[in-house]
Coordinates of C-alpha atoms and ligand atoms in Angstrom, one line a residue:
X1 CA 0.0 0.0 0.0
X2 CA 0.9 3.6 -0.6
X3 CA 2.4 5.0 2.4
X4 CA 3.1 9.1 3.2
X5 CA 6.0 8.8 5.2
X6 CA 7.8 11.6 6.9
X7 CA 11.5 10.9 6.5
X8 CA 13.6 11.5 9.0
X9 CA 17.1 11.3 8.0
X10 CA 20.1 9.8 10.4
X11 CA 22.0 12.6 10.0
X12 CA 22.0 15.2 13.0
X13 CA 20.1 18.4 13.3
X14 CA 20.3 21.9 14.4
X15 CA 16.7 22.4 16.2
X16 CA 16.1 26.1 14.8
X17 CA 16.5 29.2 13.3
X18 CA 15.7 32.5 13.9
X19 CA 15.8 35.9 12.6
X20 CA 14.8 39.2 13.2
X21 CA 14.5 43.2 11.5
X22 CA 13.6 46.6 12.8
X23 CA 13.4 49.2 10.4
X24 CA 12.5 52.8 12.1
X25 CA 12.7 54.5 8.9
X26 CA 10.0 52.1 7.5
X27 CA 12.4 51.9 4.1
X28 CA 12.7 47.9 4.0
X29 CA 9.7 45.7 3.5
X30 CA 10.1 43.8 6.8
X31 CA 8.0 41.0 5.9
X32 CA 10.0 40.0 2.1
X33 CA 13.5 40.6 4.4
X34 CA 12.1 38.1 7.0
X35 CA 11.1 35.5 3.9
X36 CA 14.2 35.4 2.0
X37 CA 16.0 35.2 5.8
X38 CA 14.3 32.2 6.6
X39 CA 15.1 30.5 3.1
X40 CA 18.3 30.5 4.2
X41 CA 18.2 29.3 7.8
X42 CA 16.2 26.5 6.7
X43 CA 18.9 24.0 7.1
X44 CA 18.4 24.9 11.0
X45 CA 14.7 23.7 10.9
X46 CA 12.5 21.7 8.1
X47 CA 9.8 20.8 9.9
X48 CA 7.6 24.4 10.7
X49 CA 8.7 27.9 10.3
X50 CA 6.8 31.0 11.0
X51 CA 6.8 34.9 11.1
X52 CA 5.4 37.8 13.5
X53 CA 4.8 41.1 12.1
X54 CA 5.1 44.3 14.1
X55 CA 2.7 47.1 12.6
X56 CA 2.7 49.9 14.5
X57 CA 2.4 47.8 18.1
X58 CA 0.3 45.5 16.9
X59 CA 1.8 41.9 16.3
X60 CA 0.5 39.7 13.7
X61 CA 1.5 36.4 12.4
X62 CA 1.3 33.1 10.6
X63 CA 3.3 29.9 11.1
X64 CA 2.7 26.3 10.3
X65 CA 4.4 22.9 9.3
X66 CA 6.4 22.8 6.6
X67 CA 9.1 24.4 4.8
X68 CA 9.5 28.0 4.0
X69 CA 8.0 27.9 0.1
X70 CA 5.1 25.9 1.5
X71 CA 4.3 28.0 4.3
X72 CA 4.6 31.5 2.9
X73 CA 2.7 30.9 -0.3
X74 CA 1.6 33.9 -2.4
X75 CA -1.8 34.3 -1.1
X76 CA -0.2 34.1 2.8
X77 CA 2.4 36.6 2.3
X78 CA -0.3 39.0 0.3
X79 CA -2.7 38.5 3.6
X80 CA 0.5 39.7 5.5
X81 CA 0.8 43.4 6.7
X82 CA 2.7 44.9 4.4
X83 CA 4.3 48.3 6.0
X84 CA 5.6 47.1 9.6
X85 CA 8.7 48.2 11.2
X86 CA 9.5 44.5 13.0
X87 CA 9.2 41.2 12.0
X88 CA 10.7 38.2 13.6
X89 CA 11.4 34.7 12.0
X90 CA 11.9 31.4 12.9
X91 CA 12.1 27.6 11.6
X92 CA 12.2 24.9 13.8
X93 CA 13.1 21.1 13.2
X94 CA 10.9 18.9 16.4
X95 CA 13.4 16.6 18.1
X96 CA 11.0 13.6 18.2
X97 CA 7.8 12.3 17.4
X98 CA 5.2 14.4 15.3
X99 CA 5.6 17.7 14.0
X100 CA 2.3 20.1 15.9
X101 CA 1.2 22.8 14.4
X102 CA 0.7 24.1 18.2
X103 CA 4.9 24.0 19.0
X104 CA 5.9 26.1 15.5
X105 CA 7.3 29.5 16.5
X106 CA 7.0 32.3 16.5
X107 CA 5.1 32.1 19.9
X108 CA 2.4 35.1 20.3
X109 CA 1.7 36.0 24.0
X110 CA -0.9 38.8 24.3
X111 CA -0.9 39.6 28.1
X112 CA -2.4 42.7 29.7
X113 CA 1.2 44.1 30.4
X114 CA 1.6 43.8 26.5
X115 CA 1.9 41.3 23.6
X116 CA 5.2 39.7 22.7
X117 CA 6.9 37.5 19.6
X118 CA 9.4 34.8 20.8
X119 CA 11.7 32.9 18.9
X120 CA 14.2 30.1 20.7
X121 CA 17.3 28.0 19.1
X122 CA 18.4 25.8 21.9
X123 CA 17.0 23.6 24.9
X124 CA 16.7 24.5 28.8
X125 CA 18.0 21.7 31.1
X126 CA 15.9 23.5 33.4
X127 CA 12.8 23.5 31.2
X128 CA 10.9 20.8 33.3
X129 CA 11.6 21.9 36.8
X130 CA 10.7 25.4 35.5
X131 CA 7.5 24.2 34.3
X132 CA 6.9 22.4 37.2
X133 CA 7.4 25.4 39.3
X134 CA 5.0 27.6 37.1
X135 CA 2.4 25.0 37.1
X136 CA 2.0 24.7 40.7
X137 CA 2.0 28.6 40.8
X138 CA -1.3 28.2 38.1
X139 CA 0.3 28.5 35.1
X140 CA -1.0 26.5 32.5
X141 CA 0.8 25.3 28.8
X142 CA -0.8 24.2 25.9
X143 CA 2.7 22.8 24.4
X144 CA 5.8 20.9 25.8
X145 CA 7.8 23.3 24.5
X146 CA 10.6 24.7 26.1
X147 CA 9.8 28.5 24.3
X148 CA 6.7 28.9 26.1
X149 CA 8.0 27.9 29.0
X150 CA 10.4 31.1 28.2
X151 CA 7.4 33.1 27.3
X152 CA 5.9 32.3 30.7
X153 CA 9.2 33.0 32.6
X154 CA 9.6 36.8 30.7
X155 CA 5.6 37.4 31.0
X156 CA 5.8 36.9 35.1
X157 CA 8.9 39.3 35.3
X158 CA 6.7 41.9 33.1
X159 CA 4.5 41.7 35.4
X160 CA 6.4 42.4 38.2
X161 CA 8.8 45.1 36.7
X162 CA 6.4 46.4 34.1
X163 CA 9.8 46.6 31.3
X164 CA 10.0 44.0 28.9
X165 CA 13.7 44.5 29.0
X166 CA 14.1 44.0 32.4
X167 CA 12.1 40.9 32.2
X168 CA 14.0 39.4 29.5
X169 CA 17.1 40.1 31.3
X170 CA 15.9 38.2 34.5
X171 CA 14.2 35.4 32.6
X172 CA 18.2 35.0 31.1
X173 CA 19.4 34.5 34.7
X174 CA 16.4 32.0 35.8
X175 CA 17.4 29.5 32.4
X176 CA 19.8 26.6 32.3
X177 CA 21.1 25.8 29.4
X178 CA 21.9 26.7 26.0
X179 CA 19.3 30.2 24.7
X180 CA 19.7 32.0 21.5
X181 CA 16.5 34.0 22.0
X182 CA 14.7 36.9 20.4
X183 CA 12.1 38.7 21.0
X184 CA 9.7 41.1 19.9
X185 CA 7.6 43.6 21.6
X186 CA 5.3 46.6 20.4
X187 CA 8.4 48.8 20.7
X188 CA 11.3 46.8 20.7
X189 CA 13.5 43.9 19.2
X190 CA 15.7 42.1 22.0
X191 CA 18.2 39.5 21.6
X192 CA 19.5 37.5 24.1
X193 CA 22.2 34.6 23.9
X194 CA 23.3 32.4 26.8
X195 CA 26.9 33.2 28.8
X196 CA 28.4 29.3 27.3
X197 CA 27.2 30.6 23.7
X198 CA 26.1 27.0 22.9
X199 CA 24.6 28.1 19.5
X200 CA 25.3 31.4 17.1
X201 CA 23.6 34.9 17.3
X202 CA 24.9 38.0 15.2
X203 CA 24.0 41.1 14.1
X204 CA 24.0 42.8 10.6
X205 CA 22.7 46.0 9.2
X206 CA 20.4 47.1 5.8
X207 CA 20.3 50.2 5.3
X208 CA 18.7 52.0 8.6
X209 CA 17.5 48.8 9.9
X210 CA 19.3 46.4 12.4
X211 CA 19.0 42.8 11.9
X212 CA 19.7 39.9 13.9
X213 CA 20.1 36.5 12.5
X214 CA 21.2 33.1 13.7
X215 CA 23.8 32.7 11.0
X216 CA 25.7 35.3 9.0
X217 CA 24.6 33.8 6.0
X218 CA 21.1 35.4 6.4
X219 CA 22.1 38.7 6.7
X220 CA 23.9 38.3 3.3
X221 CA 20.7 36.7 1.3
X222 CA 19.1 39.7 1.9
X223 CA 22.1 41.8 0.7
X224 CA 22.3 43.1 4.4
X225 CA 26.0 43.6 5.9
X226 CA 27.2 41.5 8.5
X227 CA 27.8 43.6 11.7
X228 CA 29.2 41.6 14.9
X229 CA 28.4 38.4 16.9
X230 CA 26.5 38.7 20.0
X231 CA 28.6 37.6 22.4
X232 CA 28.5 34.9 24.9
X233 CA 26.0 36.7 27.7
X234 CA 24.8 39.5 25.9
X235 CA 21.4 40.7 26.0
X236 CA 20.7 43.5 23.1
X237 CA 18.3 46.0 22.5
X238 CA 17.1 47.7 19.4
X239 CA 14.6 50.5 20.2
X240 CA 14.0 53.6 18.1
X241 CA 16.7 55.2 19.9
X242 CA 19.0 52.4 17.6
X243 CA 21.3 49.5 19.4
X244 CA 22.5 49.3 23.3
X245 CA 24.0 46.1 24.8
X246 CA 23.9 44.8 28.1
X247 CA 27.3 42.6 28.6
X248 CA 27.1 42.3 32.3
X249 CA 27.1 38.5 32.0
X250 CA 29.7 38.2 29.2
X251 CA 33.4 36.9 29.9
X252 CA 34.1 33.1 31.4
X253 CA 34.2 30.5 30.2
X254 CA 32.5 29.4 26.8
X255 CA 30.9 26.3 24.9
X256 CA 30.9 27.4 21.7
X257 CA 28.9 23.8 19.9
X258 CA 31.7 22.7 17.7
X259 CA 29.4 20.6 15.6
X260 CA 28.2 24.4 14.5
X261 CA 31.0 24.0 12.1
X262 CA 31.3 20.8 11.2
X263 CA 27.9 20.5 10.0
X264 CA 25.0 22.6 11.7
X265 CA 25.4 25.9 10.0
X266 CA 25.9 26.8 6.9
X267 CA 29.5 26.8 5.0
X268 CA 28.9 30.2 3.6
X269 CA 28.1 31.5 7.4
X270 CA 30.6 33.1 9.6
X271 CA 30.3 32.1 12.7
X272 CA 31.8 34.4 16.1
X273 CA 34.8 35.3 13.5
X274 CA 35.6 31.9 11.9
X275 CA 34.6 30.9 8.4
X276 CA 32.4 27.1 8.8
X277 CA 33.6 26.3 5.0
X278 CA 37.3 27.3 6.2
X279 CA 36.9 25.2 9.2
X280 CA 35.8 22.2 7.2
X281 CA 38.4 22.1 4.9
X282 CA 40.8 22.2 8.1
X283 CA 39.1 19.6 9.3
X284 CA 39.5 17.2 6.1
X285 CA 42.9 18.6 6.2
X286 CA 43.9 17.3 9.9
X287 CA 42.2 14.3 9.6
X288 CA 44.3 13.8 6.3
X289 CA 47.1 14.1 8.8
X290 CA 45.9 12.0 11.1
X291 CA 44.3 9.2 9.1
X292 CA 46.4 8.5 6.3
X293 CA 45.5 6.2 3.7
X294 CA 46.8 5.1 -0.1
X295 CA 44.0 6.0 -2.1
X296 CA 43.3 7.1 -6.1
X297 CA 40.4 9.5 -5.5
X298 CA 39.2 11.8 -3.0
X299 CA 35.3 12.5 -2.4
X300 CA 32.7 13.9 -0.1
X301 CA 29.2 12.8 0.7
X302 CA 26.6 15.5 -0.2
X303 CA 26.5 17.6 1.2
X304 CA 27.8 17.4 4.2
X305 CA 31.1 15.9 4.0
X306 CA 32.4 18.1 0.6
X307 CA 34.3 20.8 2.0
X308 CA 36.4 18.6 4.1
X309 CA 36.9 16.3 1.0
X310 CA 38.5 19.4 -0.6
X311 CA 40.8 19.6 2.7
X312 CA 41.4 16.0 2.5
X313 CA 42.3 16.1 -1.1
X314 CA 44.3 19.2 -0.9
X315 CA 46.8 17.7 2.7
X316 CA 47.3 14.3 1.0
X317 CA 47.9 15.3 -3.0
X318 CA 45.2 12.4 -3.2
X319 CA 42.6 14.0 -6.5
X320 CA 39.7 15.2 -5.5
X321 CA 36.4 13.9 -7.4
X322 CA 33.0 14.3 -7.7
X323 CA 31.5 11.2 -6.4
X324 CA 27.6 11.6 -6.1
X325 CA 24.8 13.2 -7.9
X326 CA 22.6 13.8 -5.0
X327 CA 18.4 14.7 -6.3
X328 CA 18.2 17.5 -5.0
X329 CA 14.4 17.3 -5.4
X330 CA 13.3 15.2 -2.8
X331 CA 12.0 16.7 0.2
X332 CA 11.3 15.6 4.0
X333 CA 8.1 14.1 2.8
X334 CA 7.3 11.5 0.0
X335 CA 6.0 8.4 -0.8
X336 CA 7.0 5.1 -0.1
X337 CA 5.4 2.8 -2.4
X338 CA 6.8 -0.9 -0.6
X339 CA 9.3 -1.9 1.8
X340 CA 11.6 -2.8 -0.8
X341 CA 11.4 0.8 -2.0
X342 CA 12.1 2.0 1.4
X343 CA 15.4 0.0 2.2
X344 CA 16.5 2.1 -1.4
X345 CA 16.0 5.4 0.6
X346 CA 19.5 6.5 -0.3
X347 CA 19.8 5.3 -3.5
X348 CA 16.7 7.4 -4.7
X349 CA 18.6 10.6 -2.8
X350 CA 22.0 9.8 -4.2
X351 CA 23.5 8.2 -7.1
X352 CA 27.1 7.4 -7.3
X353 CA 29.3 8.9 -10.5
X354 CA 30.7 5.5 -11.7
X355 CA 33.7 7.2 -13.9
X356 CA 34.8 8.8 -10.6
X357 CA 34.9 5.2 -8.6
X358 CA 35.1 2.6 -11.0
X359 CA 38.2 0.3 -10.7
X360 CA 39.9 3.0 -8.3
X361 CA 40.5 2.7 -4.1
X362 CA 37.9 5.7 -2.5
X363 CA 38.3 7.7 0.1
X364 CA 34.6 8.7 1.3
X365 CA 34.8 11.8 3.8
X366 CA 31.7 12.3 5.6
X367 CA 30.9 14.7 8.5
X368 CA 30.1 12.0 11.0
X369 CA 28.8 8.3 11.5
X370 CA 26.0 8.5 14.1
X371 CA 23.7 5.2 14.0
X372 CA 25.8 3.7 10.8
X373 CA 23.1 2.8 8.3
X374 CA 23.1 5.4 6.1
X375 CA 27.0 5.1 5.9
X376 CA 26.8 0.8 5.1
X377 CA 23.9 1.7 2.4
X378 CA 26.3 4.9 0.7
X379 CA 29.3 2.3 0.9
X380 CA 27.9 -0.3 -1.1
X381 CA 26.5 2.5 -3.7
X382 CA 30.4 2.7 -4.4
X383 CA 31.2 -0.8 -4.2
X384 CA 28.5 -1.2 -6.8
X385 CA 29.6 1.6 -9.0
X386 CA 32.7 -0.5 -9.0
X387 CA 35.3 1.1 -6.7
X388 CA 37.9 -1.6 -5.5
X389 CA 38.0 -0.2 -1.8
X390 CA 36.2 1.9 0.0
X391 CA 38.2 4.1 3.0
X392 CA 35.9 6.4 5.1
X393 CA 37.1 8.9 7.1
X394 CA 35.0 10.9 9.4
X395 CA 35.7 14.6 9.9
X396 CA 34.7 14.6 13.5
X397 CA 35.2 12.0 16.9
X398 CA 33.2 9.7 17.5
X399 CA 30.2 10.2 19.1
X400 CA 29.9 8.8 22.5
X401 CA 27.3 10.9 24.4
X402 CA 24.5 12.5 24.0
X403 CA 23.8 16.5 23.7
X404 CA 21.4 18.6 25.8
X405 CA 21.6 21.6 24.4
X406 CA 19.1 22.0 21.4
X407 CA 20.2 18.9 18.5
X408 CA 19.2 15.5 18.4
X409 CA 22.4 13.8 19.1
X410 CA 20.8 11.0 20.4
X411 CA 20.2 8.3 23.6
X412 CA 23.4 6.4 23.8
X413 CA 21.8 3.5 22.9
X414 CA 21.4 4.2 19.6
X415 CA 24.9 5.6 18.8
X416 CA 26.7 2.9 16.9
X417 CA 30.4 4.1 18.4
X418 CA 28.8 3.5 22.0
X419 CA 29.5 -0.4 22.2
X420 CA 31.2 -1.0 19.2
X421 CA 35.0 -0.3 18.2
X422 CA 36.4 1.3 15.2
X423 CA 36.7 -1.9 13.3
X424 CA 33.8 -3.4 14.5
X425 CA 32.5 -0.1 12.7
X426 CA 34.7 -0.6 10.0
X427 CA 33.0 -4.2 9.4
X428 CA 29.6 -2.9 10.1
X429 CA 29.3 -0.5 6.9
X430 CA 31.9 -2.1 4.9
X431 CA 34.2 -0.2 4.7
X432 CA 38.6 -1.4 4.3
X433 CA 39.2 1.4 6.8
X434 CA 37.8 3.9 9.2
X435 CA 39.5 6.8 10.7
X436 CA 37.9 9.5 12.8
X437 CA 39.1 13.1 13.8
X438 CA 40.3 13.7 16.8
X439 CA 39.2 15.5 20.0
X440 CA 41.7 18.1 20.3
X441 CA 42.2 18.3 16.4
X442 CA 38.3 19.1 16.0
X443 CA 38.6 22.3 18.7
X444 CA 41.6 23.6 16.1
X445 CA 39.0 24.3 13.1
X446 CA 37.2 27.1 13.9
X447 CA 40.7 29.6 13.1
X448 CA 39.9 32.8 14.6
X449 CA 37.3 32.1 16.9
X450 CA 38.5 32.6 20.2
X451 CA 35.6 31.1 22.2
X452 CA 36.0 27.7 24.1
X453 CA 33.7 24.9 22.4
X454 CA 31.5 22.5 23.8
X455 CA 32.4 18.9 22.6
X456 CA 30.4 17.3 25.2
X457 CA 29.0 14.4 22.9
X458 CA 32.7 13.3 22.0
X459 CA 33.3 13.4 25.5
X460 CA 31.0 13.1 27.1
X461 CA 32.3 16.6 29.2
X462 CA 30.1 19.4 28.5
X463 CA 30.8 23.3 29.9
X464 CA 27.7 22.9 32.3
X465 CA 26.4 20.8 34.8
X466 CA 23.9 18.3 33.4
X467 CA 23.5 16.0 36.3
X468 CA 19.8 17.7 37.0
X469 CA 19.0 17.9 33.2
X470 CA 15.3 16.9 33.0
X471 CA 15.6 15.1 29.7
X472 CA 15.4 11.6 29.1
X473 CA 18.8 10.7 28.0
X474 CA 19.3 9.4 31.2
X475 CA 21.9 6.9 30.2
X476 CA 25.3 8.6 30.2
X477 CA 28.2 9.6 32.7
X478 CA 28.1 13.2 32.5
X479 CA 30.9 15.2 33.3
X480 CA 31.2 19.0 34.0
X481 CA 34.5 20.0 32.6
X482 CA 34.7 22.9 34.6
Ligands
SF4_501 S1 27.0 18.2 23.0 FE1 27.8 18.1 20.8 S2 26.1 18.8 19.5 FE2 25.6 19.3 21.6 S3 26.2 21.5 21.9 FE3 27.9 20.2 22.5 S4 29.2 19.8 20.7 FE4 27.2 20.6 20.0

C-alpha cells in the first residue's frame, strides 16, 4: 500500500532558526526581508517555520508545518501586513515524534502588560523543573515546549517590573542551558544569547534597519551587511533610539557547539569570526594528517562531507572527485510505495558517478557516523559503481554521548560508536578502513574564533552541569568539565 511517510534522516540536526528586522525609517519591506531570511536558515529547521509582524504595536503572524515555500505561499504573504517596522522569524526542526502545528514558533503571547513575539534555538536543562514550578504557581501550557516555558518566565517578570527589557534580562538568569532568543515587543527587538554561547547569534545592518540573525549567511541573502556576533551573555536591544548592549554577563568560560561548524550551520556563514567552510576544509585537512590512507580518488558525501573532502584532497595530494549526484528534489516528505522501496531510501537521494569510482581505491569523507546505516547503504552504492575499496574517514570524533543543548544527538543507545569499536565499525558499513578526527584536532577548526567549544557528545564533558537535566537521556556519565 501507498504510504506518506515523513523521512527523517540519520544525520543530526540543528533544532532552529531564527531571525529578526527593525526598520525605524519604515524603508525595508520587513516581511519580504524576513522571507528570504528564513530560506536561508532552513537548514536549521525543516519541519515548521513561522513569522510575527510588528505594525505599528500591533503583532500579527502566521506559522505552520512545513518548509518556507510551502508555508509563505503567495496568497499568505499578500494576507500579511505589508508596511511594519519589525518582523521576527523562525524555523524549527521537532526533536522527536510528530511535528504540531501548536509547537511552530514564533510564539504570540498577548498579556495585559503587552503582547510579545518569541523565537528560541536551543534547549533549557531546566525547562521541566521550570515548568513544574510555574504549574503549581497556576500556570497552564498548551505545548511541551521549552519557548513557552520562556514566554511564561519573561511574562511573570513583566509583570512584576512592568519593562520588557528587564524581564527578558531576568528570565536570562532564571534558564539553564543553551538560549539564542529573540524577541519582539510593540516597541522593541531584543536579543539574548546564553553566557556558554552553545549556538550562534549576530547582528547585521540594511540600510537603517538592524538585523539579527542566527547565522551570517542570512544577513547576506538579503544583501544586508554583517555587523558583529552577539557575544556569549549579551542581551541586546534595538529601540527607536538604535542598538544598546547589556554585557554584564559576558566573559568566562564558553561552549561554543563545535558541531556548529562541522555540520550545523551553513558553510557560507561566519560564525563568532571563523569561516564554517574554512573550518571544514581544516578539518578534512587534519584528519588527512591524522588518518592517512593510499587511495586514487578523494570525495565527499553531499552535502555534508564536501568541503572537508577538498581539505582531505588538498593535505594528502590524493585528486579530489565528484562522487555523487545527489536529487536534489526530494524533500522531508514523499511516498514510499513498498518496503523494498524504502530499504532504497539512499539510492533514490543519491546516485554514485561510476567514472569517478570505478576500478579505483575511495576515500569517502563524511561529516560524521551516528547510527551507521546510512553510511553501510552509501558504501555499497560505491562498491557497486565498482570502486575496489572503500576508506571512510570521518571529519569529526566519535560520538559517544549525548547533547542537551538543542540537537538530536541521540540516547546512547542508539549511537553505533557506543558499544562497538572502530573496526567493529569498519565491518559494520563495509568499509577497508575507518579513521575518525580527533578530539583536540576538532577544537583547532574554527581559526579565529577565540571562544572555548562545547564537545560534550565526543566526550562526554560538557561546559555545564547536566547531572539535573530533566531530559530523558538518562543513560550517560556526565561530566562537567569545569
Ligand atoms: S554536545 Fe555536541 S552537538 Fe551538543 S552542543 Fe555540545 S558539541 Fe554541540
Amino acid at each position: 500500500m501507498m504510504e506518506m511517510e515523513q523521512y527523517r534522516s540519520e544525520k543530526l540536526h540543528e533544532e532552529c532558526g531564527v531571525f529578526a528586522v527593525y526598520d525605524k525609517s519604515l524603508e525595508e519591506n520587513v516581511v519580504a526581508d524576513t522571507y528570504h531570511a528564513l530560506y536561508a536558515l532552513q537548514h536549521r529547521g525543516q519541519e515548521s517555520c513561522g513569522m510575527a509582524i510588528n505594525d505599528d504595536g500591533v503583532i500579527s503572524y502566521h506559522r505552520d508545518l512545513g518548509l518556507v515555500n510551502d508555508v509563505f505561499t503567495r496568497d499568505v504573504m499578500m494576507s500579511l501586513p505589508q508596511h511594519g517596522r519589525m518582523a521576527l522569524g523562525h524555523c524549527r526542526y521537532a526533536k522527536a515524534g510528530i511535528p504540531r502545528r501548536s509547537e511552530a514558533q514564533p510564539l504570540v503571547v498577548r498579556h495585559v502588560k503587552g503582547s510579545m513575539a518569541l523565537g528560541f534555538n536551543g534547549a533549557l536543562l531546566n525547562g521541566a523543573a521550570l515548568r513544574e514550578k510555574y504549574e503549581l504557581d497556576g500556570a497552564i501550557f498548551h505545548t511541551g515546549t521549552d519557548a513557552e516555558v520562556i514566554a511564561y518566565a519573561i511574562t511573570r517578570h513583566r509583570l512584576k517590573t512592568g519593562s520588557i527589557e528587564q524581564a527578558v534580562s531576568l528570565a536570562m538568569d532564571e534558564l539553564e542551558g543553551a538560549v539564542s532568543l529573540v524577541v519582539m515587543s510593540p516597541r522593541k527587538i531584543i536579543a539574548a544569547r546564553d553566557r556558554k554561547g552553545f549556538h550562534p547569534l549576530c547582528l547585521g545592518r540594511k540600510g537603517d534597519a538592524w538585523l539579527v540573525a542566527s547565522e551570517s549567511c542570512a544577513i547576506h541573502s538579503i544583501n544586508g551587511t554583517f555587523e558583529r556576533d552577539i557575544k556569549p551573555g549579551e542581551i541586546v536591544v534595538i529601540d527607536e533610539n538604535g542598538l544598546r548592549s547589556d554585557d554584564s554577563r559576558c566573559g568566562g568560560k564558553t561552549g561554543l557547539c563545535v558541531f556548529e561548524f562541522v555540520y550545523f550551520a551553513r558553510p557560507d556563514s561566519v560564525v563568532d569570526g571563523a569561516s564554517v567552510h574554512k573550518a571544514r576544509r581544516r578539518a578534512g585537512a587534519l584528519l588527512a594528517l591524522e588518518c592517512p590512507v593510499q587511495a586514487d580518488v578523494v570525495i565527499g558525501a553531499p552535502d555534508s562531507g564536501l568541503d572537508a573532502a577538498l581539505g582531505f584532497a588538498q593535505q594528502s595530494g590524493i585528486p579530489y572527485g565528484i562522487g555523487f549526484l545527489k536529487n536534489k528534489y526530494i524533500g522531508r516528505t514523499f511516498i514510499q510505495p513498498d518496503q523494498k522501496l524504502r530499504e532504497n531510501t539512499v539510492r533514490i537521494k543519491l546516485n554514485p558517478i561510476a567514472d569517478t569510482v570505478r576500478g579505483k581505491r575511495v576515500v569517502l569523507v563524511d561529516d560524521s557516523i551516528v547510527r551507521g546505516t546510512t553510511s553501510k547503504q552509501v558504501v555499497q552504492l560505491l562498491r557497486d559503481a565498482g570502486a575496489t575499496e572503500v576508506h571512510f574517514r570521518a571529519s569529526s570524533p566519535k560520538f559517544l554521548y549525548p547533547c542537551y543543548f538543542g540537537t538530536d544527538v541521540d540516547s546512547r543507545e542508539n549511537l553505533i560508536a557506543v558499544n562497538h569499536s572502530t573496526e567493529e565499525i569498519a565491518e559494520m558499513i563495509g568499509v577497508d578502513s575507518l579513521g575518525f578526527l580527533s578530539v583536540d584536532s576538532v577544537k583547532k577548526i574554527p581559526e579565529g574564533c577565540d571562544l572555548d567549544f562545547c564537545v560534550g557528545c565526543f566526550t562526554g564533558e560538557y561546559p555545564v552541569d547536566c547531572s539535573n537535566c530533566s531530559c530523558e537521556k538518562d543513560k550517560c556519565d556526565r561530566k562537567l568539565s569545569e
